[in-house]
Amino acid sequence: MSSNSNTALGLLAGAAIGAIAGILFAPDKGSNTRKKIAEQAATTQENLKETAIDLRNQVSETMAVQKENLNTRVENLVSDVSYKTEDVITTLEAKLKELKAKNKQLQKG
């Protein structure tokens, strides 16, 4: 979880605790206090849902970007290996040609 996400969750939790503490210490009838707490709880729940959705979207976006980066790296690696393989084959073919020529000379001599 990123520091921005932790900060957002901390702010939400702090705001909820502060609001509930303010309601509990405010001089009001019990029924009004319970109503305010219920309203604050509903608001906090909605804020937490929105934060969770935002976090899920951020994680999804990050995963998509990382997957694309990984795919690009793998493609580049495969391409590099392919070119190096061609170089090795060319070198081996040249050595084989040399060995065939030396072998031919040895058979004549």
mmCIF file of N, CA, C and O in Angstrom:
data_model
loop_
_atom_site.group_PDB
_atom_site.id
_atom_site.type_symbol
_atom_site.label_atom_id
_atom_site.label_comp_id
_atom_site.label_asym_id
_atom_site.label_seq_id
_atom_site.Cartn_x
_atom_site.Cartn_y
_atom_site.Cartn_z
ATOM 1 N N MET A 1 0.855 -1.161 0.000
ATOM 2 C CA MET A 1 0.000 0.000 0.000
ATOM 3 C C MET A 1 0.902 1.224 0.000
ATOM 4 O O MET A 1 1.890 1.289 0.705
ATOM 5 N N SER A 2 0.573 2.223 -0.775
ATOM 6 C CA SER A 2 1.430 3.393 -0.890
ATOM 7 C C SER A 2 1.242 4.313 0.303
ATOM 8 O O SER A 2 0.274 4.216 1.052
ATOM 9 N N SER A 3 2.177 5.255 0.484
ATOM 10 C CA SER A 3 2.087 6.186 1.593
ATOM 11 C C SER A 3 0.878 7.102 1.436
ATOM 12 O O SER A 3 0.278 7.517 2.425
ATOM 13 N N ASN A 4 0.492 7.421 0.183
ATOM 14 C CA ASN A 4 -0.700 8.231 -0.044
ATOM 15 C C ASN A 4 -1.938 7.508 0.454
ATOM 16 O O ASN A 4 -2.829 8.116 1.041
ATOM 17 N N SER A 5 -2.012 6.218 0.238
ATOM 18 C CA SER A 5 -3.146 5.426 0.684
ATOM 19 C C SER A 5 -3.183 5.371 2.197
ATOM 20 O O SER A 5 -4.250 5.511 2.801
ATOM 21 N N ASN A 6 -2.026 5.168 2.815
ATOM 22 C CA ASN A 6 -1.954 5.134 4.274
ATOM 23 C C ASN A 6 -2.357 6.471 4.864
ATOM 24 O O ASN A 6 -3.070 6.526 5.865
ATOM 25 N N THR A 7 -1.921 7.544 4.227
ATOM 26 C CA THR A 7 -2.264 8.875 4.693
ATOM 27 C C THR A 7 -3.771 9.106 4.587
ATOM 28 O O THR A 7 -4.395 9.624 5.519
ATOM 29 N N ALA A 8 -4.364 8.714 3.462
ATOM 30 C CA ALA A 8 -5.802 8.892 3.269
ATOM 31 C C ALA A 8 -6.585 8.103 4.307
ATOM 32 O O ALA A 8 -7.546 8.615 4.900
ATOM 33 N N LEU A 9 -6.179 6.857 4.555
ATOM 34 C CA LEU A 9 -6.868 6.047 5.563
ATOM 35 C C LEU A 9 -6.708 6.649 6.955
ATOM 36 O O LEU A 9 -7.655 6.662 7.744
ATOM 37 N N GLY A 10 -5.519 7.140 7.254
ATOM 38 C CA GLY A 10 -5.279 7.773 8.549
ATOM 39 C C GLY A 10 -6.131 9.011 8.745
ATOM 40 O O GLY A 10 -6.700 9.224 9.825
ATOM 41 N N LEU A 11 -6.236 9.823 7.699
ATOM 42 C CA LEU A 11 -7.070 11.024 7.785
ATOM 43 C C LEU A 11 -8.542 10.671 7.967
ATOM 44 O O LEU A 11 -9.250 11.291 8.767
ATOM 45 N N LEU A 12 -9.005 9.677 7.245
ATOM 46 C CA LEU A 12 -10.398 9.248 7.395
ATOM 47 C C LEU A 12 -10.668 8.725 8.796
ATOM 48 O O LEU A 12 -11.682 9.063 9.414
ATOM 49 N N ALA A 13 -9.788 7.897 9.301
ATOM 50 C CA ALA A 13 -9.971 7.346 10.641
ATOM 51 C C ALA A 13 -9.938 8.461 11.687
ATOM 52 O O ALA A 13 -10.766 8.489 12.605
ATOM 53 N N GLY A 14 -8.998 9.378 11.535
ATOM 54 C CA GLY A 14 -8.906 10.505 12.465
ATOM 55 C C GLY A 14 -10.147 11.378 12.436
ATOM 56 O O GLY A 14 -10.658 11.807 13.481
ATOM 57 N N ALA A 15 -10.643 11.635 11.238
ATOM 58 C CA ALA A 15 -11.852 12.455 11.109
ATOM 59 C C ALA A 15 -13.041 11.751 11.746
ATOM 60 O O ALA A 15 -13.860 12.379 12.438
ATOM 61 N N ALA A 16 -13.160 10.461 11.543
ATOM 62 C CA ALA A 16 -14.278 9.707 12.119
ATOM 63 C C ALA A 16 -14.198 9.703 13.640
ATOM 64 O O ALA A 16 -15.203 9.936 14.328
ATOM 65 N N ILE A 17 -13.020 9.446 14.177
ATOM 66 C CA ILE A 17 -12.850 9.431 15.629
ATOM 67 C C ILE A 17 -13.133 10.808 16.217
ATOM 68 O O ILE A 17 -13.829 10.943 17.226
ATOM 69 N N GLY A 18 -12.625 11.846 15.575
ATOM 70 C CA GLY A 18 -12.862 13.213 16.040
ATOM 71 C C GLY A 18 -14.337 13.578 16.014
ATOM 72 O O GLY A 18 -14.868 14.190 16.947
ATOM 73 N N ALA A 19 -15.018 13.203 14.933
ATOM 74 C CA ALA A 19 -16.437 13.516 14.819
ATOM 75 C C ALA A 19 -17.248 12.790 15.885
ATOM 76 O O ALA A 19 -18.131 13.369 16.529
ATOM 77 N N ILE A 20 -16.945 11.524 16.114
ATOM 78 C CA ILE A 20 -17.676 10.753 17.125
ATOM 79 C C ILE A 20 -17.391 11.297 18.524
ATOM 80 O O ILE A 20 -18.305 11.450 19.342
ATOM 81 N N ALA A 21 -16.131 11.636 18.789
ATOM 82 C CA ALA A 21 -15.792 12.208 20.097
ATOM 83 C C ALA A 21 -16.514 13.530 20.310
ATOM 84 O O ALA A 21 -17.043 13.798 21.400
ATOM 85 N N GLY A 22 -16.570 14.354 19.280
ATOM 86 C CA GLY A 22 -17.275 15.630 19.375
ATOM 87 C C GLY A 22 -18.756 15.443 19.649
ATOM 88 O O GLY A 22 -19.355 16.173 20.457
ATOM 89 N N ILE A 23 -19.339 14.462 19.005
ATOM 90 C CA ILE A 23 -20.767 14.190 19.217
ATOM 91 C C ILE A 23 -21.007 13.682 20.638
ATOM 92 O O ILE A 23 -21.954 14.092 21.312
ATOM 93 N N LEU A 24 -20.145 12.795 21.108
ATOM 94 C CA LEU A 24 -20.330 12.216 22.436
ATOM 95 C C LEU A 24 -20.174 13.250 23.552
ATOM 96 O O LEU A 24 -20.857 13.171 24.577
ATOM 97 N N PHE A 25 -19.292 14.203 23.368
ATOM 98 C CA PHE A 25 -19.059 15.199 24.411
ATOM 99 C C PHE A 25 -19.950 16.429 24.271
ATOM 100 O O PHE A 25 -19.969 17.280 25.154
ATOM 101 N N ALA A 26 -20.688 16.534 23.201
ATOM 102 C CA ALA A 26 -21.596 17.668 23.017
ATOM 103 C C ALA A 26 -22.845 17.444 23.868
ATOM 104 O O ALA A 26 -23.362 16.331 23.947
ATOM 105 N N PRO A 27 -23.336 18.503 24.534
ATOM 106 C CA PRO A 27 -24.542 18.341 25.358
ATOM 107 C C PRO A 27 -25.781 18.226 24.460
ATOM 108 O O PRO A 27 -26.176 19.175 23.805
ATOM 109 N N ASP A 28 -26.338 17.025 24.383
ATOM 110 C CA ASP A 28 -27.527 16.804 23.560
ATOM 111 C C ASP A 28 -28.252 15.591 24.117
ATOM 112 O O ASP A 28 -27.704 14.820 24.897
ATOM 113 N N LYS A 29 -29.473 15.401 23.698
ATOM 114 C CA LYS A 29 -30.253 14.254 24.139
ATOM 115 C C LYS A 29 -29.638 12.980 23.565
ATOM 116 O O LYS A 29 -29.005 12.989 22.513
ATOM 117 N N GLY A 30 -29.844 11.874 24.256
ATOM 118 C CA GLY A 30 -29.304 10.591 23.836
ATOM 119 C C GLY A 30 -29.773 10.177 22.463
ATOM 120 O O GLY A 30 -29.001 9.656 21.641
ATOM 121 N N SER A 31 -31.048 10.414 22.165
ATOM 122 C CA SER A 31 -31.571 10.018 20.847
ATOM 123 C C SER A 31 -30.912 10.825 19.736
ATOM 124 O O SER A 31 -30.583 10.285 18.673
ATOM 125 N N ASN A 32 -30.685 12.098 19.983
ATOM 126 C CA ASN A 32 -30.006 12.941 18.982
ATOM 127 C C ASN A 32 -28.556 12.508 18.805
ATOM 128 O O ASN A 32 -28.032 12.479 17.687
ATOM 129 N N THR A 33 -27.918 12.180 19.928
ATOM 130 C CA THR A 33 -26.532 11.738 19.875
ATOM 131 C C THR A 33 -26.414 10.440 19.086
ATOM 132 O O THR A 33 -25.529 10.288 18.238
ATOM 133 N N ARG A 34 -27.308 9.482 19.351
ATOM 134 C CA ARG A 34 -27.283 8.217 18.609
ATOM 135 C C ARG A 34 -27.528 8.455 17.121
ATOM 136 O O ARG A 34 -26.899 7.827 16.264
ATOM 137 N N LYS A 35 -28.438 9.355 16.804
ATOM 138 C CA LYS A 35 -28.727 9.675 15.397
ATOM 139 C C LYS A 35 -27.484 10.266 14.721
ATOM 140 O O LYS A 35 -27.128 9.881 13.600
ATOM 141 N N LYS A 36 -26.810 11.185 15.403
ATOM 142 C CA LYS A 36 -25.604 11.798 14.842
ATOM 143 C C LYS A 36 -24.498 10.764 14.640
ATOM 144 O O LYS A 36 -23.796 10.781 13.623
ATOM 145 N N ILE A 37 -24.356 9.859 15.629
ATOM 146 C CA ILE A 37 -23.336 8.811 15.507
ATOM 147 C C ILE A 37 -23.655 7.909 14.316
ATOM 148 O O ILE A 37 -22.764 7.547 13.536
ATOM 149 N N ALA A 38 -24.924 7.558 14.150
ATOM 150 C CA ALA A 38 -25.321 6.705 13.021
ATOM 151 C C ALA A 38 -25.045 7.401 11.698
ATOM 152 O O ALA A 38 -24.545 6.777 10.744
ATOM 153 N N GLU A 39 -25.365 8.702 11.625
ATOM 154 C CA GLU A 39 -25.105 9.456 10.395
ATOM 155 C C GLU A 39 -23.605 9.535 10.116
ATOM 156 O O GLU A 39 -23.165 9.355 8.969
ATOM 157 N N GLN A 40 -22.823 9.780 11.171
ATOM 158 C CA GLN A 40 -21.373 9.864 10.996
ATOM 159 C C GLN A 40 -20.810 8.517 10.581
ATOM 160 O O GLN A 40 -19.921 8.434 9.732
ATOM 161 N N ALA A 41 -21.336 7.438 11.150
ATOM 162 C CA ALA A 41 -20.873 6.099 10.784
ATOM 163 C C ALA A 41 -21.180 5.813 9.319
ATOM 164 O O ALA A 41 -20.349 5.242 8.604
ATOM 165 N N ALA A 42 -22.364 6.215 8.866
ATOM 166 C CA ALA A 42 -22.729 5.996 7.460
ATOM 167 C C ALA A 42 -21.807 6.797 6.541
ATOM 168 O O ALA A 42 -21.355 6.296 5.504
ATOM 169 N N THR A 43 -21.518 8.040 6.915
ATOM 170 C CA THR A 43 -20.621 8.877 6.119
ATOM 171 C C THR A 43 -19.221 8.267 6.079
ATOM 172 O O THR A 43 -18.596 8.190 5.015
ATOM 173 N N THR A 44 -18.742 7.825 7.225
ATOM 174 C CA THR A 44 -17.412 7.216 7.294
ATOM 175 C C THR A 44 -17.366 5.934 6.466
ATOM 176 O O THR A 44 -16.392 5.676 5.749
ATOM 177 N N GLN A 45 -18.424 5.144 6.533
ATOM 178 C CA GLN A 45 -18.486 3.910 5.752
ATOM 179 C C GLN A 45 -18.423 4.222 4.259
ATOM 180 O O GLN A 45 -17.697 3.560 3.508
ATOM 181 N N GLU A 46 -19.150 5.237 3.826
ATOM 182 C CA GLU A 46 -19.137 5.626 2.407
ATOM 183 C C GLU A 46 -17.743 6.111 2.003
ATOM 184 O O GLU A 46 -17.247 5.759 0.935
ATOM 185 N N ASN A 47 -17.113 6.898 2.878
ATOM 186 C CA ASN A 47 -15.756 7.379 2.586
ATOM 187 C C ASN A 47 -14.777 6.219 2.482
ATOM 188 O O ASN A 47 -13.904 6.204 1.605
ATOM 189 N N LEU A 48 -14.915 5.231 3.365
ATOM 190 C CA LEU A 48 -14.035 4.064 3.314
ATOM 191 C C LEU A 48 -14.261 3.259 2.041
ATOM 192 O O LEU A 48 -13.310 2.765 1.436
ATOM 193 N N LYS A 49 -15.510 3.132 1.617
ATOM 194 C CA LYS A 49 -15.798 2.427 0.365
ATOM 195 C C LYS A 49 -15.132 3.130 -0.809
ATOM 196 O O LYS A 49 -14.523 2.490 -1.667
ATOM 197 N N GLU A 50 -15.259 4.455 -0.844
ATOM 198 C CA GLU A 50 -14.652 5.222 -1.934
ATOM 199 C C GLU A 50 -13.125 5.080 -1.915
ATOM 200 O O GLU A 50 -12.493 4.916 -2.967
ATOM 201 N N THR A 51 -12.541 5.125 -0.718
ATOM 202 C CA THR A 51 -11.096 4.963 -0.600
ATOM 203 C C THR A 51 -10.669 3.573 -1.063
ATOM 204 O O THR A 51 -9.663 3.424 -1.773
ATOM 205 N N ALA A 52 -11.441 2.550 -0.682
ATOM 206 C CA ALA A 52 -11.122 1.185 -1.099
ATOM 207 C C ALA A 52 -11.204 1.053 -2.621
ATOM 208 O O ALA A 52 -10.355 0.402 -3.238
ATOM 209 N N ILE A 53 -12.204 1.666 -3.220
ATOM 210 C CA ILE A 53 -12.341 1.629 -4.685
ATOM 211 C C ILE A 53 -11.156 2.327 -5.336
ATOM 212 O O ILE A 53 -10.580 1.824 -6.304
ATOM 213 N N ASP A 54 -10.773 3.482 -4.795
ATOM 214 C CA ASP A 54 -9.616 4.214 -5.326
ATOM 215 C C ASP A 54 -8.343 3.377 -5.220
ATOM 216 O O ASP A 54 -7.548 3.315 -6.167
ATOM 217 N N LEU A 55 -8.160 2.739 -4.071
ATOM 218 C CA LEU A 55 -6.976 1.899 -3.881
ATOM 219 C C LEU A 55 -6.965 0.732 -4.862
ATOM 220 O O LEU A 55 -5.936 0.404 -5.451
ATOM 221 N N ARG A 56 -8.134 0.094 -5.033
ATOM 222 C CA ARG A 56 -8.222 -1.022 -5.974
ATOM 223 C C ARG A 56 -7.878 -0.550 -7.385
ATOM 224 O O ARG A 56 -7.137 -1.222 -8.107
ATOM 225 N N ASN A 57 -8.384 0.614 -7.771
ATOM 226 C CA ASN A 57 -8.092 1.144 -9.105
ATOM 227 C C ASN A 57 -6.605 1.462 -9.261
ATOM 228 O O ASN A 57 -6.016 1.189 -10.314
ATOM 229 N N GLN A 58 -6.003 2.025 -8.218
ATOM 230 C CA GLN A 58 -4.569 2.331 -8.275
ATOM 231 C C GLN A 58 -3.752 1.060 -8.421
ATOM 232 O O GLN A 58 -2.805 1.005 -9.214
ATOM 233 N N VAL A 59 -4.112 0.032 -7.657
ATOM 234 C CA VAL A 59 -3.393 -1.242 -7.735
ATOM 235 C C VAL A 59 -3.565 -1.849 -9.122
ATOM 236 O O VAL A 59 -2.607 -2.348 -9.721
ATOM 237 N N SER A 60 -4.788 -1.802 -9.656
ATOM 238 C CA SER A 60 -5.043 -2.354 -10.988
ATOM 239 C C SER A 60 -4.214 -1.634 -12.046
ATOM 240 O O SER A 60 -3.619 -2.277 -12.922
ATOM 241 N N GLU A 61 -4.186 -0.316 -11.968
ATOM 242 C CA GLU A 61 -3.413 0.464 -12.933
ATOM 243 C C GLU A 61 -1.924 0.157 -12.812
ATOM 244 O O GLU A 61 -1.228 -0.029 -13.826
ATOM 245 N N THR A 62 -1.430 0.078 -11.583
ATOM 246 C CA THR A 62 -0.020 -0.220 -11.365
ATOM 247 C C THR A 62 0.325 -1.605 -11.905
ATOM 248 O O THR A 62 1.361 -1.788 -12.564
ATOM 249 N N MET A 63 -0.545 -2.572 -11.649
ATOM 250 C CA MET A 63 -0.302 -3.933 -12.140
ATOM 251 C C MET A 63 -0.304 -3.965 -13.672
ATOM 252 O O MET A 63 0.521 -4.650 -14.275
ATOM 253 N N ALA A 64 -1.206 -3.233 -14.295
ATOM 254 C CA ALA A 64 -1.266 -3.208 -15.760
ATOM 255 C C ALA A 64 0.019 -2.613 -16.335
ATOM 256 O O ALA A 64 0.583 -3.143 -17.305
ATOM 257 N N VAL A 65 0.488 -1.531 -15.730
ATOM 258 C CA VAL A 65 1.721 -0.893 -16.199
ATOM 259 C C VAL A 65 2.907 -1.836 -16.004
ATOM 260 O O VAL A 65 3.743 -2.000 -16.907
ATOM 261 N N GLN A 66 2.987 -2.470 -14.839
ATOM 262 C CA GLN A 66 4.094 -3.380 -14.564
ATOM 263 C C GLN A 66 4.055 -4.590 -15.500
ATOM 264 O O GLN A 66 5.099 -5.061 -15.955
ATOM 265 N N LYS A 67 2.864 -5.079 -15.804
ATOM 266 C CA LYS A 67 2.735 -6.214 -16.721
ATOM 267 C C LYS A 67 3.229 -5.812 -18.113
ATOM 268 O O LYS A 67 3.954 -6.562 -18.766
ATOM 269 N N GLU A 68 2.841 -4.622 -18.553
ATOM 270 C CA GLU A 68 3.276 -4.139 -19.867
ATOM 271 C C GLU A 68 4.797 -3.974 -19.888
ATOM 272 O O GLU A 68 5.455 -4.350 -20.863
ATOM 273 N N ASN A 69 5.364 -3.433 -18.804
ATOM 274 C CA ASN A 69 6.819 -3.290 -18.718
ATOM 275 C C ASN A 69 7.509 -4.646 -18.778
ATOM 276 O O ASN A 69 8.527 -4.806 -19.455
ATOM 277 N N LEU A 70 6.948 -5.620 -18.073
ATOM 278 C CA LEU A 70 7.531 -6.957 -18.083
ATOM 279 C C LEU A 70 7.447 -7.571 -19.472
ATOM 280 O O LEU A 70 8.421 -8.161 -19.955
ATOM 281 N N ASN A 71 6.299 -7.424 -20.131
ATOM 282 C CA ASN A 71 6.157 -7.949 -21.491
ATOM 283 C C ASN A 71 7.166 -7.316 -22.440
ATOM 284 O O ASN A 71 7.775 -8.007 -23.267
ATOM 285 N N THR A 72 7.360 -6.028 -22.332
ATOM 286 C CA THR A 72 8.325 -5.327 -23.176
ATOM 287 C C THR A 72 9.738 -5.837 -22.909
ATOM 288 O O THR A 72 10.503 -6.090 -23.847
ATOM 289 N N ARG A 73 10.083 -6.016 -21.642
ATOM 290 C CA ARG A 73 11.418 -6.515 -21.293
ATOM 291 C C ARG A 73 11.634 -7.921 -21.832
ATOM 292 O O ARG A 73 12.713 -8.243 -22.338
ATOM 293 N N VAL A 74 10.621 -8.768 -21.705
ATOM 294 C CA VAL A 74 10.743 -10.139 -22.208
ATOM 295 C C VAL A 74 10.914 -10.133 -23.718
ATOM 296 O O VAL A 74 11.765 -10.849 -24.264
ATOM 297 N N GLU A 75 10.134 -9.315 -24.407
ATOM 298 C CA GLU A 75 10.261 -9.223 -25.868
ATOM 299 C C GLU A 75 11.656 -8.749 -26.264
ATOM 300 O O GLU A 75 12.262 -9.285 -27.202
ATOM 301 N N ASN A 76 12.170 -7.760 -25.554
ATOM 302 C CA ASN A 76 13.520 -7.253 -25.839
ATOM 303 C C ASN A 76 14.573 -8.327 -25.581
ATOM 304 O O ASN A 76 15.512 -8.482 -26.361
ATOM 305 N N LEU A 77 14.396 -9.062 -24.504
ATOM 306 C CA LEU A 77 15.336 -10.127 -24.180
ATOM 307 C C LEU A 77 15.315 -11.223 -25.241
ATOM 308 O O LEU A 77 16.368 -11.669 -25.704
ATOM 309 N N VAL A 78 14.137 -11.620 -25.663
ATOM 310 C CA VAL A 78 14.010 -12.641 -26.707
ATOM 311 C C VAL A 78 14.656 -12.159 -28.006
ATOM 312 O O VAL A 78 15.364 -12.897 -28.681
ATOM 313 N N SER A 79 14.423 -10.902 -28.333
ATOM 314 C CA SER A 79 15.015 -10.333 -29.542
ATOM 315 C C SER A 79 16.538 -10.322 -29.455
ATOM 316 O O SER A 79 17.225 -10.697 -30.406
ATOM 317 N N ASP A 80 17.062 -9.905 -28.298
ATOM 318 C CA ASP A 80 18.522 -9.884 -28.109
ATOM 319 C C ASP A 80 19.106 -11.281 -28.228
ATOM 320 O O ASP A 80 20.146 -11.483 -28.860
ATOM 321 N N VAL A 81 18.446 -12.239 -27.603
ATOM 322 C CA VAL A 81 18.930 -13.624 -27.657
ATOM 323 C C VAL A 81 18.905 -14.125 -29.093
ATOM 324 O O VAL A 81 19.818 -14.817 -29.544
ATOM 325 N N SER A 82 17.877 -13.758 -29.825
ATOM 326 C CA SER A 82 17.765 -14.190 -31.220
ATOM 327 C C SER A 82 18.939 -13.658 -32.036
ATOM 328 O O SER A 82 19.550 -14.399 -32.809
ATOM 329 N N TYR A 83 19.255 -12.372 -31.862
ATOM 330 C CA TYR A 83 20.392 -11.799 -32.591
ATOM 331 C C TYR A 83 21.699 -12.460 -32.176
ATOM 332 O O TYR A 83 22.545 -12.772 -33.007
ATOM 333 N N LYS A 84 21.878 -12.691 -30.900
ATOM 334 C CA LYS A 84 23.115 -13.327 -30.418
ATOM 335 C C LYS A 84 23.207 -14.754 -30.944
ATOM 336 O O LYS A 84 24.293 -15.220 -31.290
ATOM 337 N N THR A 85 22.080 -15.443 -31.009
ATOM 338 C CA THR A 85 22.069 -16.802 -31.550
ATOM 339 C C THR A 85 22.511 -16.790 -33.002
ATOM 340 O O THR A 85 23.305 -17.639 -33.430
ATOM 341 N N GLU A 86 22.031 -15.846 -33.763
ATOM 342 C CA GLU A 86 22.443 -15.726 -35.170
ATOM 343 C C GLU A 86 23.941 -15.475 -35.260
ATOM 344 O O GLU A 86 24.622 -16.047 -36.118
ATOM 345 N N ASP A 87 24.486 -14.637 -34.386
ATOM 346 C CA ASP A 87 25.932 -14.379 -34.373
ATOM 347 C C ASP A 87 26.709 -15.652 -34.072
ATOM 348 O O ASP A 87 27.730 -15.941 -34.714
ATOM 349 N N VAL A 88 26.239 -16.416 -33.094
ATOM 350 C CA VAL A 88 26.919 -17.663 -32.731
ATOM 351 C C VAL A 88 26.870 -18.644 -33.891
ATOM 352 O O VAL A 88 27.871 -19.281 -34.232
ATOM 353 N N ILE A 89 25.715 -18.772 -34.528
ATOM 354 C CA ILE A 89 25.582 -19.689 -35.674
ATOM 355 C C ILE A 89 26.529 -19.277 -36.797
ATOM 356 O O ILE A 89 27.212 -20.119 -37.394
ATOM 357 N N THR A 90 26.597 -17.984 -37.090
ATOM 358 C CA THR A 90 27.495 -17.492 -38.138
ATOM 359 C C THR A 90 28.946 -17.816 -37.799
ATOM 360 O O THR A 90 29.716 -18.270 -38.657
ATOM 361 N N THR A 91 29.315 -17.600 -36.542
ATOM 362 C CA THR A 91 30.685 -17.899 -36.111
ATOM 363 C C THR A 91 30.972 -19.385 -36.227
ATOM 364 O O THR A 91 32.042 -19.798 -36.715
ATOM 365 N N LEU A 92 30.039 -20.216 -35.789
ATOM 366 C CA LEU A 92 30.233 -21.671 -35.875
ATOM 367 C C LEU A 92 30.319 -22.144 -37.319
ATOM 368 O O LEU A 92 31.136 -23.035 -37.638
ATOM 369 N N GLU A 93 29.523 -21.564 -38.184
ATOM 370 C CA GLU A 93 29.590 -21.932 -39.603
ATOM 371 C C GLU A 93 30.949 -21.575 -40.197
ATOM 372 O O GLU A 93 31.529 -22.344 -40.976
ATOM 373 N N ALA A 94 31.492 -20.405 -39.818
ATOM 374 C CA ALA A 94 32.812 -20.000 -40.306
ATOM 375 C C ALA A 94 33.884 -20.959 -39.791
ATOM 376 O O ALA A 94 34.783 -21.373 -40.553
ATOM 377 N N LYS A 95 33.814 -21.341 -38.517
ATOM 378 C CA LYS A 95 34.783 -22.290 -37.953
ATOM 379 C C LYS A 95 34.668 -23.649 -38.631
ATOM 380 O O LYS A 95 35.685 -24.292 -38.921
ATOM 381 N N LEU A 96 33.446 -24.085 -38.892
ATOM 382 C CA LEU A 96 33.235 -25.363 -39.574
ATOM 383 C C LEU A 96 33.863 -25.330 -40.962
ATOM 384 O O LEU A 96 34.513 -26.297 -41.388
ATOM 385 N N LYS A 97 33.704 -24.210 -41.659
ATOM 386 C CA LYS A 97 34.297 -24.062 -42.987
ATOM 387 C C LYS A 97 35.818 -24.158 -42.900
ATOM 388 O O LYS A 97 36.460 -24.833 -43.720
ATOM 389 N N GLU A 98 36.397 -23.505 -41.894
ATOM 390 C CA GLU A 98 37.850 -23.567 -41.698
ATOM 391 C C GLU A 98 38.299 -25.006 -41.420
ATOM 392 O O GLU A 98 39.294 -25.475 -41.967
ATOM 393 N N LEU A 99 37.567 -25.687 -40.529
ATOM 394 C CA LEU A 99 37.936 -27.067 -40.185
ATOM 395 C C LEU A 99 37.825 -27.997 -41.384
ATOM 396 O O LEU A 99 38.658 -28.889 -41.569
ATOM 397 N N LYS A 100 36.803 -27.782 -42.203
ATOM 398 C CA LYS A 100 36.649 -28.594 -43.412
ATOM 399 C C LYS A 100 37.831 -28.364 -44.354
ATOM 400 O O LYS A 100 38.362 -29.299 -44.951
ATOM 401 N N ALA A 101 38.237 -27.105 -44.474
ATOM 402 C CA ALA A 101 39.374 -26.786 -45.346
ATOM 403 C C ALA A 101 40.650 -27.429 -44.810
ATOM 404 O O ALA A 101 41.440 -28.013 -45.573
ATOM 405 N N LYS A 102 40.886 -27.355 -43.481
ATOM 406 C CA LYS A 102 42.068 -27.978 -42.890
ATOM 407 C C LYS A 102 42.012 -29.499 -43.043
ATOM 408 O O LYS A 102 43.027 -30.146 -43.326
ATOM 409 N N ASN A 103 40.850 -30.060 -42.846
ATOM 410 C CA ASN A 103 40.680 -31.502 -42.993
ATOM 411 C C ASN A 103 40.976 -31.940 -44.426
ATOM 412 O O ASN A 103 41.613 -32.974 -44.655
ATOM 413 N N LYS A 104 40.545 -31.143 -45.373
ATOM 414 C CA LYS A 104 40.784 -31.445 -46.784
ATOM 415 C C LYS A 104 42.284 -31.437 -47.071
ATOM 416 O O LYS A 104 42.797 -32.307 -47.790
ATOM 417 N N GLN A 105 42.998 -30.463 -46.499
ATOM 418 C CA GLN A 105 44.458 -30.380 -46.695
ATOM 419 C C GLN A 105 45.154 -31.565 -46.056
ATOM 420 O O GLN A 105 46.111 -32.110 -46.621
ATOM 421 N N LEU A 106 44.690 -31.968 -44.890
ATOM 422 C CA LEU A 106 45.302 -33.101 -44.198
ATOM 423 C C LEU A 106 45.091 -34.405 -44.975
ATOM 424 O O LEU A 106 45.960 -35.278 -44.989
ATOM 425 N N GLN A 107 43.946 -34.535 -45.596
ATOM 426 C CA GLN A 107 43.655 -35.754 -46.361
ATOM 427 C C GLN A 107 44.495 -35.822 -47.627
ATOM 428 O O GLN A 107 44.829 -36.898 -48.093
ATOM 429 N N LYS A 108 44.863 -34.648 -48.191
ATOM 430 C CA LYS A 108 45.701 -34.639 -49.397
ATOM 431 C C LYS A 108 47.145 -34.967 -49.056
ATOM 432 O O LYS A 108 47.854 -35.560 -49.857
ATOM 433 N N GLY A 109 47.564 -34.487 -47.906
ATOM 434 C CA GLY A 109 48.966 -34.579 -47.585
ATOM 435 C C GLY A 109 49.417 -35.803 -46.974
ATOM 436 O O GLY A 109 49.914 -36.785 -47.147
#
